[in-house]
Coordinates of C-alpha atoms in Angstrom, one line a residue:
M1 CA -55.8 -32.4 68.0
E2 CA -56.7 -32.8 64.2
I3 CA -59.8 -32.4 62.7
S4 CA -60.6 -35.6 60.8
R5 CA -62.1 -35.5 57.3
D6 CA -65.7 -37.0 58.7
E7 CA -65.5 -34.3 61.3
S8 CA -64.8 -31.4 59.0
A9 CA -67.5 -32.9 56.8
I10 CA -70.2 -32.8 59.6
M11 CA -69.1 -29.4 60.7
K12 CA -70.0 -28.3 57.5
G13 CA -73.2 -30.1 57.0
L14 CA -74.5 -28.8 60.6
A15 CA -73.5 -25.3 59.0
I16 CA -75.1 -25.3 56.2
L17 CA -77.8 -26.5 57.4
F18 CA -78.4 -24.0 60.0
I19 CA -77.5 -21.3 56.8
A20 CA -80.2 -22.6 54.8
L21 CA -82.7 -22.6 57.7
H22 CA -81.5 -19.0 58.6
N23 CA -82.1 -17.7 55.1
F24 CA -85.8 -19.5 55.3
Y25 CA -87.1 -18.3 58.4
H26 CA -85.7 -14.7 58.3
L27 CA -87.6 -13.7 55.4
E28 CA -89.6 -10.7 56.8
L29 CA -92.9 -12.1 55.5
F30 CA -92.8 -14.7 58.7
G31 CA -92.3 -12.1 61.1
F32 CA -89.8 -13.8 63.2
I33 CA -86.9 -12.0 65.0
Q34 CA -84.3 -10.4 62.6
E35 CA -80.7 -11.5 62.6
N36 CA -77.6 -9.3 63.5
E37 CA -75.2 -10.5 61.2
T38 CA -73.8 -7.9 58.7
L39 CA -75.0 -5.2 61.5
F40 CA -75.2 -5.4 65.1
D41 CA -79.0 -4.1 66.3
I42 CA -79.4 -4.0 70.2
R43 CA -83.2 -4.3 69.4
R44 CA -83.2 -7.2 67.7
S45 CA -80.8 -8.6 70.7
Q46 CA -83.9 -7.2 73.1
E47 CA -86.4 -9.0 71.1
I48 CA -84.5 -12.4 71.1
F49 CA -84.1 -12.0 75.2
S50 CA -87.6 -10.9 75.5
Y51 CA -88.8 -14.0 73.7
L52 CA -86.4 -16.7 75.5
L53 CA -88.3 -15.3 78.7
N54 CA -91.6 -16.2 77.5
P55 CA -90.6 -18.9 74.7
D56 CA -93.5 -20.3 72.6
G57 CA -94.1 -23.2 69.9
Y58 CA -91.8 -21.1 67.4
F59 CA -88.7 -21.6 69.0
L60 CA -86.6 -23.1 66.2
C61 CA -88.2 -20.7 64.0
H62 CA -86.8 -17.8 66.2
F63 CA -83.9 -19.7 66.4
F64 CA -82.5 -19.9 63.1
S65 CA -83.9 -17.0 61.9
F66 CA -81.7 -14.8 64.6
I67 CA -78.8 -16.7 64.8
G68 CA -78.6 -19.6 62.4
W69 CA -76.4 -17.6 60.3
C70 CA -73.6 -18.3 62.6
G71 CA -73.0 -21.4 60.2
V72 CA -71.1 -18.7 58.3
P73 CA -67.7 -18.8 60.0
I74 CA -67.4 -22.3 59.9
F75 CA -67.0 -22.5 56.1
V76 CA -64.4 -19.4 56.6
F77 CA -62.6 -21.3 59.7
L78 CA -62.4 -24.7 57.5
S79 CA -61.3 -22.9 54.4
G80 CA -58.2 -21.5 56.3
Y81 CA -57.8 -25.0 57.9
G82 CA -58.4 -26.8 54.6
L83 CA -56.0 -24.7 52.5
V84 CA -52.8 -25.2 55.2
K85 CA -53.7 -29.1 55.3
K86 CA -53.7 -29.2 51.4
Y87 CA -50.6 -26.9 50.4
E88 CA -48.3 -26.8 53.2
K89 CA -47.6 -30.5 53.8
G90 CA -43.9 -29.7 52.2
P91 CA -41.8 -26.7 51.4
A92 CA -42.7 -25.9 48.2
F93 CA -44.4 -22.5 47.3
I94 CA -47.8 -22.3 45.3
E95 CA -47.9 -21.8 41.6
R96 CA -49.8 -18.8 41.9
K97 CA -51.4 -19.2 38.2
V98 CA -52.3 -22.5 38.9
F99 CA -53.7 -21.9 42.0
L100 CA -56.0 -19.1 41.0
K101 CA -57.4 -20.7 37.7
Y102 CA -58.1 -23.9 39.6
N103 CA -59.8 -21.9 42.4
Y104 CA -61.7 -19.2 40.3
L105 CA -63.3 -22.1 38.0
K106 CA -64.2 -24.5 40.7
L107 CA -66.4 -21.5 42.0
F108 CA -67.7 -20.4 39.0
F109 CA -68.8 -23.5 37.7
L110 CA -70.4 -24.4 41.5
V111 CA -72.4 -21.2 41.4
L112 CA -72.7 -20.8 37.4
P113 CA -76.1 -22.9 37.6
G114 CA -77.8 -20.6 40.3
A115 CA -76.5 -17.7 38.8
L116 CA -78.0 -18.4 35.3
F117 CA -81.4 -19.1 36.7
F118 CA -81.6 -15.6 38.5
I119 CA -80.1 -14.0 35.8
F120 CA -83.1 -15.6 33.8
I121 CA -85.4 -14.3 36.2
Q122 CA -84.1 -10.7 35.9
L123 CA -84.2 -10.7 31.8
S124 CA -87.6 -12.2 31.7
Q125 CA -88.6 -9.3 34.4
G126 CA -86.9 -6.9 31.7
N127 CA -84.5 -5.7 33.9
W128 CA -81.4 -5.9 31.7
L129 CA -79.0 -3.7 33.9
R130 CA -79.9 -5.9 37.2
A131 CA -78.9 -9.1 34.6
G132 CA -75.8 -7.0 33.6
F133 CA -74.5 -6.3 37.2
S134 CA -75.4 -10.2 38.1
L135 CA -73.0 -11.1 35.0
F136 CA -70.2 -9.2 36.6
S137 CA -70.9 -10.6 40.1
L138 CA -69.6 -14.0 38.4
T139 CA -65.9 -11.8 38.7
F140 CA -66.7 -12.9 42.5
T141 CA -65.2 -8.9 43.4
N142 CA -69.0 -7.4 43.3
P143 CA -68.8 -6.8 47.3
L144 CA -65.7 -4.9 46.7
F145 CA -67.8 -2.2 45.2
G146 CA -70.3 -1.7 47.4
C147 CA -72.3 0.6 45.1
F148 CA -73.2 -2.4 42.4
K149 CA -76.6 -3.7 42.8
S150 CA -75.2 -7.2 41.4
L151 CA -76.5 -10.9 41.6
P152 CA -76.2 -11.1 45.8
S153 CA -79.6 -8.6 45.5
A154 CA -81.6 -11.1 44.2
A155 CA -80.0 -14.4 45.7
P156 CA -78.2 -12.8 49.0
P157 CA -76.4 -16.0 50.0
Y158 CA -74.0 -16.2 46.9
W159 CA -72.6 -12.8 48.6
Y160 CA -70.2 -15.9 50.3
F161 CA -68.6 -17.0 47.0
S162 CA -67.2 -13.6 46.6
L163 CA -65.4 -13.8 50.2
T164 CA -64.3 -17.3 49.6
F165 CA -62.1 -16.2 46.6
Q166 CA -60.8 -13.1 48.6
L167 CA -59.7 -15.5 51.1
Y168 CA -58.0 -17.7 48.5
L169 CA -56.1 -14.6 47.3
I170 CA -55.1 -13.6 50.9
Y171 CA -54.3 -16.9 51.4
L172 CA -51.4 -16.6 48.4
L173 CA -50.0 -14.0 50.8
L174 CA -50.3 -15.9 54.0
N175 CA -48.6 -19.1 52.6
R176 CA -45.7 -17.6 52.7
V177 CA -45.9 -16.2 56.0
R178 CA -44.6 -19.0 58.1
Y179 CA -43.7 -16.9 60.9
N180 CA -46.7 -17.5 63.4
R181 CA -46.4 -14.3 65.4
L182 CA -47.2 -12.4 62.2
L183 CA -50.2 -13.9 62.2
Y184 CA -51.3 -13.2 65.6
Y185 CA -50.8 -9.5 64.7
L186 CA -52.6 -9.6 61.6
F187 CA -55.4 -11.4 63.6
L188 CA -55.3 -8.6 66.2
F189 CA -55.1 -5.7 63.5
F190 CA -58.5 -7.0 61.7
L191 CA -60.3 -7.6 65.1
L192 CA -59.2 -4.1 66.1
L193 CA -60.9 -3.0 63.1
Y194 CA -64.0 -3.7 64.6
L195 CA -63.6 -1.5 67.2
V196 CA -62.6 1.3 65.1
L197 CA -65.6 0.8 63.0
N198 CA -68.2 0.9 65.9
P199 CA -71.1 2.8 64.6
N200 CA -71.9 3.5 68.4
H201 CA -68.8 5.8 67.8
G202 CA -70.8 7.7 65.5
I203 CA -69.1 5.7 62.3
D204 CA -71.3 5.2 59.2
P205 CA -72.5 1.9 59.7
R206 CA -72.2 0.9 56.1
W207 CA -68.2 0.8 56.5
L208 CA -68.9 -2.3 59.0
R209 CA -71.6 -3.9 56.8
Y210 CA -68.9 -3.4 54.0
I211 CA -66.3 -5.4 56.1
R212 CA -68.6 -7.9 56.8
L213 CA -69.3 -8.7 53.4
N214 CA -65.9 -8.6 52.7
S215 CA -62.7 -10.6 53.6
F216 CA -61.7 -7.8 56.0
G217 CA -64.3 -8.4 58.5
W218 CA -63.8 -12.4 58.2
L219 CA -59.7 -12.6 58.4
P220 CA -59.8 -13.2 62.0
V221 CA -61.6 -16.2 61.7
F222 CA -59.8 -17.3 58.8
I223 CA -56.6 -16.9 60.2
T224 CA -57.6 -18.4 63.3
G225 CA -58.1 -22.0 60.7
I226 CA -54.8 -21.3 59.4
L227 CA -53.1 -21.1 62.8
F228 CA -55.4 -24.2 64.3
A229 CA -54.0 -26.4 61.4
R230 CA -50.5 -25.2 61.8
N231 CA -50.3 -26.1 65.5
A232 CA -52.7 -29.2 65.3
G233 CA -50.2 -31.5 66.3
R234 CA -49.3 -29.3 69.8
M235 CA -52.6 -29.1 70.5
I236 CA -54.0 -31.1 73.5
S237 CA -57.1 -33.3 72.0
L238 CA -60.3 -33.5 74.3
S239 CA -62.0 -35.3 71.7
T240 CA -61.9 -38.6 74.1
N241 CA -63.4 -37.1 76.5
N242 CA -67.4 -37.0 76.4
L243 CA -68.6 -35.3 79.3
I244 CA -65.9 -32.5 78.4
L245 CA -67.3 -32.2 74.8
I246 CA -70.8 -32.1 75.8
S247 CA -70.2 -29.7 78.2
V248 CA -68.2 -27.5 75.7
A249 CA -71.3 -27.8 73.3
I250 CA -74.0 -26.9 75.7
S251 CA -72.2 -23.8 77.1
S252 CA -71.1 -22.7 73.8
F253 CA -74.6 -22.9 72.5
F254 CA -75.7 -20.4 75.3
I255 CA -73.0 -18.2 74.6
L256 CA -73.6 -17.7 71.3
F257 CA -77.3 -16.0 72.3
L258 CA -75.0 -14.2 75.0
T259 CA -72.6 -12.6 72.4
N260 CA -75.5 -10.4 71.4
L261 CA -76.0 -8.7 74.4
N262 CA -73.6 -5.6 73.4
Y263 CA -71.4 -4.6 70.3
Y264 CA -68.0 -5.9 72.0
S265 CA -69.1 -9.5 72.4
W266 CA -70.8 -9.9 69.6
V267 CA -67.6 -9.2 67.8
L268 CA -66.5 -12.6 69.6
M269 CA -69.8 -14.4 68.1
P270 CA -67.9 -16.4 65.2
F271 CA -65.3 -18.0 67.2
V272 CA -68.1 -19.2 69.6
S273 CA -69.3 -20.8 66.8
V274 CA -66.6 -22.4 65.7
V275 CA -66.2 -23.9 69.1
F276 CA -69.7 -24.9 69.2
F277 CA -69.9 -26.7 65.8
L278 CA -66.5 -28.2 66.2
S279 CA -67.7 -30.1 69.6
I280 CA -70.8 -30.9 67.9
G281 CA -68.9 -32.4 65.1
I282 CA -66.8 -34.5 67.0
I283 CA -69.9 -35.6 69.2
I284 CA -71.8 -36.7 65.9
N285 CA -68.8 -38.5 64.1
K286 CA -69.0 -40.6 67.3
I287 CA -72.5 -42.0 66.6
K288 CA -72.8 -44.1 63.3
V289 CA -76.3 -42.9 62.2
L290 CA -75.6 -39.1 62.7
R291 CA -72.4 -39.5 61.3
I292 CA -73.7 -40.7 58.2
A293 CA -76.4 -38.2 58.0
G294 CA -73.6 -35.4 59.0
V295 CA -71.3 -36.4 56.2
Y296 CA -73.9 -36.6 53.8
L297 CA -75.0 -33.4 54.2
G298 CA -71.1 -31.9 54.3
K299 CA -70.6 -33.7 51.0
L300 CA -73.8 -31.8 49.5
S301 CA -73.2 -28.7 51.2
P302 CA -71.3 -26.7 48.3
Y303 CA -74.7 -27.5 46.4
I304 CA -77.0 -26.6 49.1
F305 CA -75.5 -23.3 49.3
V306 CA -75.8 -23.0 45.5
G307 CA -79.5 -24.3 45.8
H308 CA -81.2 -23.2 48.9
P309 CA -81.6 -19.3 47.2
I310 CA -83.5 -21.1 44.4
S311 CA -85.6 -23.1 46.7
I312 CA -86.4 -19.7 48.6
Y313 CA -87.3 -18.4 45.5
F314 CA -90.1 -21.2 44.8
M315 CA -91.4 -21.1 48.4
Q316 CA -91.9 -17.5 47.9
L317 CA -94.2 -18.2 44.6
L318 CA -95.8 -20.7 46.4
L319 CA -96.5 -18.5 49.7
N320 CA -98.0 -15.5 47.2
S321 CA -100.2 -18.0 45.1
I322 CA -101.9 -19.1 48.4
C323 CA -102.0 -15.6 49.6
F324 CA -99.9 -16.0 52.6
Q325 CA -100.1 -13.7 55.5
K326 CA -98.7 -15.3 58.7
M327 CA -97.7 -18.6 60.4
D328 CA -101.2 -19.7 62.1
T329 CA -99.5 -22.7 64.1
P330 CA -96.2 -24.0 65.3
F331 CA -96.9 -27.0 63.1
L332 CA -97.4 -25.0 59.9
A333 CA -93.9 -23.3 60.0
F334 CA -92.5 -26.9 60.3
T335 CA -94.3 -28.1 57.4
Y336 CA -93.4 -25.0 55.4
G337 CA -89.6 -25.9 56.6
C338 CA -90.0 -29.3 55.6
L339 CA -91.2 -28.6 52.1
Y340 CA -88.4 -26.0 51.8
M341 CA -85.6 -28.5 52.8
T342 CA -87.2 -31.2 50.4
I343 CA -87.2 -29.0 47.1
C344 CA -83.7 -27.7 48.6
L345 CA -82.1 -31.1 48.6
F346 CA -84.0 -32.1 45.6
I347 CA -82.2 -28.9 43.8
S348 CA -79.1 -29.4 45.2
H349 CA -78.6 -33.4 44.0
L350 CA -79.6 -31.9 40.5
F351 CA -76.6 -29.4 40.8
K352 CA -74.4 -32.1 41.8
K353 CA -75.4 -34.3 38.9
I354 CA -74.7 -31.2 36.6
S355 CA -71.2 -30.6 38.1
S356 CA -69.9 -34.1 37.9

């Protein structure tokens, strides 16, 4: 089962939409239910299940705030999948220096406009030390040094670019590992690492957060993408069976919530997310109008990733200027969301033009 170019773009488009709306609606000033992303808090799970028993007009706001981060595993999975499709067409090994230079500069110039924006803000506020750490974050190694306050503290979503660069480095090693059984062992090892770092067993929760902000916590998903790509030809395609696809999409949507019942099932949530977005992506690809919109968002997704924290910054300025206190009606929540996405798309197109 191969993932077509359009299906991949649609998955990215949906994923970035989830991420962008999540990072907006989970702002604490709105008061929506917070997520279990870098850490697992059973109290947040209890909040969402309690809410689901008595939902109201704010369902989508709570949904994106609590679970919208599930778009992140899609980019990790597709990174592994895409690297295999790009670099493993033949027996030749990757030229390391060329690979590293190309991928570092690709990420550097992608994130640079957003980084300069926040560095300028920090300098205008007289925070020279924070601006210096933000410059250091352009090495894409800052999450490895958990003590550093850097760009992600001003624009939290930018931590993902450091994760991506780490995954590129790891792929240089995994590219030479064509013995898939070893990859299965690595998959299990890093998955079991979550059991060792379970905060419920008295382990400092900062260790769990550390691996979730670095490649160690995402290697099982990344390796899944690699294995999926290498074994795609031997997999049975279900993309022609609409009934099965719809059933998988609906069931995986509900399972996304159920994985938050406890820590152990939460560890598996990224894999459920991959199944959900893959099935939805295949369905959307069959509907022309939705396919066009999905592919459009997918191609714009790198720039939305960079641009949406800036959009959030401007929205916060707006809300502070009107002395915002709470979402009085679901319509108001929807209106702010639409305004935010409009700004986000405008900035993303601007960054795309700058990059081209």
